[in-house]
Every structure is written in structure tokens, then in C-alpha cells.
Amino acid sequence: MSVRRDFWSIYREALPILLIALGGGLFAGLVLEGILESVERFPGLLVMVPVFLATRGNVYGALGGRISSGLHQGLLEPRFERNERLVNAVLASFINGIGISIVIGVVTWLALLVIGWEVAALYELVGIMLIAGVLTSVVLIFGLLALIFAGYKYGYDPDNLVGPIVTTLGDIFGMLFMLFAITFVEVLV
């Protein structure tokens, strides 16, 4: 395959998902507007938002890379089936996603406490991150796998799909579930 054909193939595969990612990012921004009302109730909340979204991309981008490599090497089939490699990758990503969510709440609370800023209670920040982290992890795992498998079946290179899919799903559902978690914690407290 020529360099020119490679370029256009990558461009053709990535452009539609990048346009969808643009819309998803705008939607996530609108949800963020809804979260701003809760900032007074939970000081430190805005500090967690970019960290939470970035870690979704890091954890599930790695999962997408593993899945993509497995598909290219013939170690995975593009379907949901009991495969030890797939189960291990999904489980590791889920545990990492939940663990880092808890760490975000704790580190944010400690950092704001150390610099003397007003901060919500530790259990509130950790609760918000834990709820949002669990829900986002489930959606990202199944959404990422479904979209990569479907793309692969239709001849798309999963390496071109992983980044935009993870970013878009992470932003949209990360913000939606964070808003849900804030509302849930507000009701409980």
C-alpha cells in the first residue's frame, strides 16, 4: 500500500468518529454547565473534573490498545466471548478505573487541604468519584468493545478508532455520571 493510500485510509476511518467526538465534547461541556451549580455545595469538585476525564482516557485507551493488538495478532475475535485475554484486560481496566477514581477523590481532598482552600468532606468527594467511576467504567468497557468489534468487522483499523471512541464515551458518560453522582450524594447527605 502506498503512503498516499495509507494516509487517505486513516483519514477516511478517523474523520467520522472525530466529528462525532466533537459533538460529544460539546455535549459534555453542556453537562459541565449543570455541574457548576454544585460547586458551592462541594468545593473541590471542579478540580476533579479534568483529572477524572483524563484518567478515563488513560485507563480505557490502554484497554483499547490491548484489544486492537489482540485483533491484529489474531488472539481475539471481534465478538463478546469468554476469552481469557479479553476477560483479564477488561478486569484489569475495571479495577484500575475504580481505583484511580478513589485516588482522585483522596488526592484532591488532600491537595486542597494542604494549600488551604475550602474543600468538601473526604467521603463526599470519594463518593462522587466512586459512583461516577463505576458507572463510567461499565459503559466505557462495553461501549469500547462493541464499537471496536463492529468497526473491525466492517474493515476499519481499530487503532484509528480507539482514541476518539475512548475520548468521546469518556467525556459524555463521565460528565453525565458525575452529574448523577453529585445528585445522588446530595440526596444522601
Coordinates of C-alpha atoms in Angstrom, one line a residue:
M1 CA 0.0 0.0 0.0
S2 CA 1.3 3.4 -0.9
V3 CA 1.9 6.2 1.6
R4 CA -0.8 8.3 0.0
R5 CA -3.3 5.4 0.2
D6 CA -2.4 4.8 3.8
F7 CA -3.0 8.5 4.6
W8 CA -6.4 8.5 3.0
S9 CA -7.4 5.2 4.6
I10 CA -6.6 6.6 8.1
Y11 CA -8.3 9.9 7.3
R12 CA -11.4 8.2 6.0
E13 CA -11.7 6.0 9.0
A14 CA -10.9 8.6 11.6
L15 CA -12.8 11.6 10.3
P16 CA -16.4 10.4 11.0
I17 CA -15.5 9.4 14.6
L18 CA -13.7 12.7 15.1
L19 CA -16.8 14.6 14.1
I20 CA -18.9 12.5 16.5
A21 CA -16.2 13.2 19.2
L22 CA -16.6 17.0 18.5
G23 CA -20.4 16.7 19.2
G24 CA -19.7 14.5 22.2
G25 CA -17.3 17.1 23.6
L26 CA -19.8 19.9 23.2
F27 CA -22.4 17.8 25.0
A28 CA -20.0 17.1 27.8
G29 CA -19.5 20.8 28.1
L30 CA -23.2 21.4 28.4
V31 CA -23.4 18.8 31.2
L32 CA -20.5 20.6 32.9
E33 CA -22.6 23.7 33.0
G34 CA -25.1 21.7 35.1
I35 CA -22.4 20.7 37.5
L36 CA -21.3 24.3 38.1
E37 CA -24.4 24.8 40.3
S38 CA -23.0 22.1 42.7
V39 CA -19.5 23.7 43.1
E40 CA -20.6 25.7 46.0
R41 CA -22.0 22.6 47.7
F42 CA -18.9 20.5 47.0
P43 CA -15.8 22.7 46.9
G44 CA -13.1 20.9 45.0
L45 CA -15.5 19.4 42.5
L46 CA -14.1 21.3 39.5
V47 CA -10.6 20.3 40.4
M48 CA -11.6 16.7 39.9
V49 CA -13.3 17.1 36.6
P50 CA -10.2 17.3 34.2
V51 CA -8.4 14.6 36.2
F52 CA -11.4 12.3 36.1
L53 CA -11.8 12.7 32.4
A54 CA -8.1 12.3 31.6
T55 CA -7.8 9.1 33.6
R56 CA -10.8 7.6 31.8
G57 CA -8.8 8.2 28.6
N58 CA -5.6 6.7 30.0
V59 CA -7.1 3.6 31.5
Y60 CA -9.5 2.8 28.7
G61 CA -7.2 3.9 26.0
A62 CA -4.8 1.2 27.2
L63 CA -7.7 -1.3 27.1
G64 CA -8.5 -0.3 23.6
G65 CA -4.8 -0.7 22.6
R66 CA -4.8 -4.2 24.0
I67 CA -8.0 -5.1 22.2
S68 CA -6.7 -3.6 19.0
S69 CA -3.4 -5.5 19.2
G70 CA -5.2 -8.7 20.1
L71 CA -7.4 -8.3 17.0
H72 CA -4.4 -7.6 14.7
Q73 CA -2.5 -10.6 16.0
G74 CA -5.5 -12.9 15.8
L75 CA -5.5 -13.5 19.6
L76 CA -9.0 -12.1 19.8
E77 CA -12.1 -12.5 17.7
P78 CA -14.3 -9.4 17.2
R79 CA -17.1 -10.6 19.4
F80 CA -18.1 -10.9 23.1
E81 CA -17.0 -14.3 24.1
R82 CA -15.3 -15.9 27.1
N83 CA -11.7 -15.4 26.2
E84 CA -9.1 -15.3 29.0
R85 CA -7.1 -12.5 27.4
L86 CA -10.2 -10.4 27.0
V87 CA -11.5 -11.1 30.5
N88 CA -8.1 -10.3 32.0
A89 CA -7.8 -7.0 30.1
V90 CA -11.3 -5.9 31.0
L91 CA -11.0 -6.8 34.6
A92 CA -7.6 -5.0 34.9
S93 CA -9.1 -1.9 33.3
F94 CA -12.2 -2.0 35.5
I95 CA -10.1 -2.3 38.7
N96 CA -7.7 0.5 37.5
G97 CA -10.6 2.7 36.6
I98 CA -12.3 2.3 40.0
G99 CA -9.0 2.5 41.9
I100 CA -7.9 5.7 40.2
S101 CA -11.4 7.2 40.8
I102 CA -11.0 6.7 44.6
V103 CA -7.4 8.1 44.4
I104 CA -8.7 11.2 42.6
G105 CA -11.1 12.0 45.4
V106 CA -8.5 11.4 48.2
V107 CA -5.7 13.4 46.4
T108 CA -8.0 16.3 45.6
W109 CA -9.1 16.5 49.2
L110 CA -5.5 16.3 50.5
A111 CA -4.2 18.8 48.0
L112 CA -6.9 21.4 48.7
L113 CA -6.5 20.9 52.4
V114 CA -2.7 21.4 52.2
I115 CA -3.0 24.6 50.2
G116 CA -5.7 25.9 52.5
W117 CA -8.6 26.1 50.1
E118 CA -12.1 25.2 51.1
V119 CA -12.9 21.6 50.3
A120 CA -15.9 19.3 50.7
A121 CA -15.7 16.3 53.1
L122 CA -13.5 13.5 52.0
Y123 CA -16.4 11.0 51.9
E124 CA -18.3 13.3 49.6
L125 CA -15.5 13.7 47.1
V126 CA -14.6 10.0 47.2
G127 CA -18.3 9.0 47.0
I128 CA -18.8 11.2 43.9
M129 CA -15.7 9.8 42.2
L130 CA -16.5 6.2 43.1
I131 CA -20.1 6.3 41.8
A132 CA -19.1 8.1 38.6
G133 CA -16.1 5.8 38.2
V134 CA -18.0 2.6 38.5
L135 CA -20.8 3.7 36.1
T136 CA -18.4 5.2 33.6
S137 CA -16.2 2.1 33.7
V138 CA -19.1 -0.2 32.8
V139 CA -20.2 2.0 29.9
L140 CA -16.7 2.5 28.6
I141 CA -15.8 -1.2 28.7
F142 CA -18.9 -2.4 26.9
G143 CA -19.1 0.6 24.6
L144 CA -15.5 0.5 23.6
L145 CA -15.6 -3.2 22.9
A146 CA -18.8 -3.0 20.9
L147 CA -17.6 -0.1 18.8
I148 CA -14.1 -1.6 18.2
F149 CA -15.6 -5.0 17.3
A150 CA -18.1 -3.5 15.0
G151 CA -15.5 -1.3 13.3
Y152 CA -13.2 -4.2 12.9
K153 CA -15.9 -6.4 11.3
Y154 CA -16.6 -3.6 8.8
G155 CA -12.9 -3.3 7.8
Y156 CA -11.8 -0.4 10.0
D157 CA -8.4 -0.4 11.7
P158 CA -9.2 -0.4 15.5
D159 CA -6.0 1.6 16.1
N160 CA -7.7 4.5 14.3
L161 CA -10.9 4.2 16.4
V162 CA -9.7 3.7 19.9
G163 CA -8.6 7.3 20.7
P164 CA -11.7 9.1 19.5
I165 CA -14.1 6.4 20.9
V166 CA -12.5 6.5 24.4
T167 CA -12.4 10.3 24.5
T168 CA -16.0 10.7 23.3
L169 CA -17.5 8.0 25.5
G170 CA -15.4 9.1 28.5
D171 CA -16.4 12.7 28.1
I172 CA -20.1 12.2 27.6
F173 CA -20.6 9.4 30.1
G174 CA -18.0 10.7 32.6
M175 CA -19.8 14.1 32.8
L176 CA -23.3 12.5 32.9
F177 CA -22.4 10.1 35.6
M178 CA -20.5 12.7 37.6
L179 CA -23.7 14.8 37.5
F180 CA -25.7 11.8 38.6
A181 CA -23.2 11.0 41.4
I182 CA -23.3 14.6 42.6
T183 CA -27.1 14.5 42.7
F184 CA -27.0 11.1 44.5
V185 CA -24.5 12.2 47.1
E186 CA -26.5 15.5 47.7
V187 CA -29.6 13.4 48.4
L188 CA -27.8 11.1 50.7
V189 CA -26.1 13.8 52.7

